[in-house]
XYZ file of C-alpha atoms in Angstrom:
224
model
C 247.362 36.262 88.968
C 248.787 33.234 87.703
C 250.636 32.206 84.556
C 248.414 31.661 81.151
C 249.311 27.640 80.103
C 250.449 27.998 76.380
C 250.387 24.778 73.733
C 252.083 25.021 70.669
C 251.337 22.501 67.951
C 253.217 22.245 64.441
C 254.631 19.678 61.998
C 257.751 22.180 61.873
C 259.705 22.389 64.747
C 261.717 25.651 63.659
C 258.498 27.133 64.259
C 257.598 25.748 67.336
C 260.828 26.800 68.600
C 260.794 30.507 67.564
C 257.021 30.148 69.594
C 258.931 29.187 72.422
C 261.514 31.857 72.196
C 259.171 34.130 72.173
C 257.089 32.921 75.240
C 260.534 33.255 76.570
C 260.274 36.769 76.654
C 257.256 37.036 78.870
C 256.486 36.416 82.312
C 253.055 35.788 82.059
C 253.810 32.958 79.594
C 254.149 29.285 80.897
C 255.075 26.158 78.187
C 253.163 23.068 79.094
C 254.095 21.374 75.657
C 255.403 21.620 72.924
C 254.008 18.944 69.703
C 254.395 18.251 65.875
C 250.839 17.367 65.275
C 247.744 17.604 67.519
C 247.024 14.050 68.514
C 249.275 14.469 70.819
C 248.110 18.076 72.222
C 244.960 16.083 73.237
C 246.994 13.602 74.859
C 248.269 16.901 77.194
C 244.868 19.120 77.001
C 243.835 15.799 78.534
C 246.190 15.753 81.405
C 247.052 19.087 81.711
C 244.812 23.053 81.479
C 245.389 25.058 78.841
C 244.506 28.180 78.611
C 245.930 29.421 75.256
C 247.012 26.596 72.062
C 249.459 28.227 69.302
C 247.877 26.306 66.199
C 249.493 25.908 62.626
C 246.840 24.873 60.342
C 248.412 22.219 57.469
C 249.597 19.483 59.272
C 249.262 16.207 57.978
C 247.223 14.342 60.016
C 245.082 16.724 61.101
C 244.218 21.244 60.161
C 244.382 22.827 63.018
C 240.692 23.868 61.175
C 239.489 20.238 62.330
C 241.071 20.341 65.180
C 239.795 23.660 66.664
C 236.546 22.516 66.031
C 237.595 20.108 69.037
C 238.818 22.159 71.835
C 236.581 23.615 74.454
C 235.528 27.234 74.779
C 237.842 28.088 77.886
C 241.164 27.356 75.752
C 241.701 30.244 73.382
C 243.385 30.111 69.984
C 245.867 31.505 67.924
C 246.551 30.185 64.479
C 250.213 30.240 62.800
C 249.884 29.166 59.509
C 252.248 30.954 55.956
C 248.635 30.313 54.109
C 246.486 33.631 54.101
C 243.863 32.101 52.922
C 242.939 30.453 55.656
C 242.458 33.757 57.036
C 238.877 33.690 57.168
C 238.310 29.936 57.949
C 240.211 31.212 61.347
C 237.967 34.244 61.512
C 234.954 32.139 61.231
C 235.939 29.961 63.964
C 235.713 33.042 66.205
C 239.560 32.454 67.467
C 242.196 35.004 69.178
C 244.003 35.905 66.524
C 245.620 34.826 62.998
C 249.143 34.927 62.891
C 250.946 34.771 59.539
C 254.430 33.411 59.192
C 256.741 34.851 59.334
C 255.942 35.681 62.905
C 257.853 38.707 64.325
C 257.407 39.039 67.843
C 256.164 42.691 67.380
C 253.372 40.569 65.988
C 253.340 37.993 68.109
C 252.763 40.761 71.476
C 250.479 41.532 70.058
C 248.642 38.656 69.312
C 248.872 37.734 73.023
C 248.174 40.611 74.729
C 244.768 40.938 73.274
C 243.823 37.548 75.746
C 245.868 39.386 78.624
C 243.829 42.188 78.180
C 240.280 41.498 77.179
C 240.013 40.491 81.125
C 237.864 37.667 80.402
C 240.814 34.995 80.358
C 240.323 31.553 82.043
C 243.609 31.337 83.627
C 244.265 27.794 85.445
C 243.983 27.762 89.486
C 244.421 24.496 89.153
C 246.121 21.652 87.503
C 245.812 17.939 87.078
C 248.724 15.175 88.753
C 248.779 11.288 87.366
C 248.833 9.149 90.384
C 248.845 5.711 88.610
C 246.062 5.177 86.875
C 243.782 7.837 89.267
C 243.979 12.034 87.614
C 243.499 14.196 90.795
C 242.456 17.474 89.639
C 244.044 20.027 92.710
C 243.816 23.681 93.545
C 247.967 25.047 93.757
C 246.422 26.716 96.446
C 246.324 23.718 98.009
C 249.905 22.416 97.518
C 251.877 23.287 100.521
C 254.651 21.438 99.380
C 256.401 19.154 96.756
C 258.805 16.451 97.866
C 261.093 14.350 95.807
C 262.218 10.793 96.303
C 264.396 9.031 93.257
C 261.559 8.823 90.446
C 258.734 9.686 92.864
C 257.324 12.847 93.981
C 254.740 13.123 96.923
C 252.339 16.325 96.839
C 251.093 17.431 100.031
C 248.588 18.995 100.214
C 245.950 21.009 102.895
C 244.065 17.738 103.610
C 246.223 14.315 101.464
C 248.924 13.235 99.577
C 249.258 12.450 96.600
C 252.443 10.378 94.711
C 252.853 10.665 91.149
C 255.520 8.975 89.692
C 257.697 11.768 87.271
C 260.884 13.688 88.777
C 260.343 16.941 90.609
C 262.194 18.760 87.015
C 259.039 18.384 85.254
C 256.989 19.456 88.107
C 258.977 22.584 88.433
C 258.171 23.271 84.945
C 254.472 23.066 85.687
C 254.129 24.670 88.469
C 253.565 28.735 88.117
C 257.304 29.723 89.532
C 254.435 32.710 90.754
C 253.566 31.212 93.196
C 255.904 28.271 93.668
C 259.447 27.886 94.225
C 262.412 25.470 93.955
C 264.300 25.626 97.736
C 266.425 21.977 97.730
C 266.936 19.032 94.877
C 264.023 17.600 96.462
C 261.680 20.023 97.321
C 259.404 22.897 95.597
C 257.435 25.165 98.147
C 254.251 27.235 97.734
C 255.076 31.090 98.824
C 252.290 31.429 99.941
C 252.436 29.103 102.973
C 256.685 30.287 104.236
C 255.678 31.749 108.304
C 259.360 32.525 108.107
C 263.470 31.228 107.619
C 266.044 29.943 110.255
C 268.955 29.518 109.259
C 268.374 27.858 106.200
C 265.468 26.374 106.998
C 262.237 27.583 106.032
C 258.889 27.476 108.372
C 255.795 26.329 107.098
C 253.751 26.521 109.849
C 254.178 23.365 111.706
C 256.455 22.398 109.372
C 260.036 22.565 108.405
C 261.960 22.277 104.617
C 265.519 22.864 104.283
C 267.246 25.506 102.266
C 270.005 24.043 99.436
C 272.734 27.224 99.805
C 272.343 27.068 95.948
C 268.887 28.694 96.049
C 269.275 30.612 98.972
C 269.887 33.955 97.855
C 266.652 33.750 95.363
C 264.529 32.440 98.102
C 265.194 35.420 100.254
C 264.742 37.678 97.027
C 261.691 36.095 96.104
C 260.244 34.693 99.123
C 260.766 37.392 101.535
């Protein structure tokens, strides 16, 4: 199962940091973004799949309850707020849970497990690549490897290549690490495509991808 893609929306930086620190403790959650207002969240959600939204309610530009009505049904919402009077309105919007600040890790865990345990969570099997002015939705399973060239990366798919103006580090953060692994300063590979390891080279069908010394032990542990 791929990780649950999460987006944190809160106008308080400390509140965002707390949620992210809790997420870091759980290997089934993957952070795709952290923003201080819903307008920035909309931009991210147009380019990246979001399964779970941690959403504050009382924000200056747009209330979280108003933003929740704009979110599609495939994205689940957990409200995070310091104001208990919004609880009823939150539940009327059929959100997954309502967390009252200050949020403890135990309460946070209970909330996210509701999504994990329902069996109905829509875990993303694909993500969107921006190439110039174009957007390409691709399945993770179609990606063989990603190659870096300065400020550009090339996604090598089973049927085509897509060039995107971004750094490999950003790609590494977006791809689920249960399926992909960084093996070199210039390469990320799909673990399921690996056929063998010969010396310091990974064999992917008719391809050979070099493994850096700094990644070698990790590759042996996680791929083989």
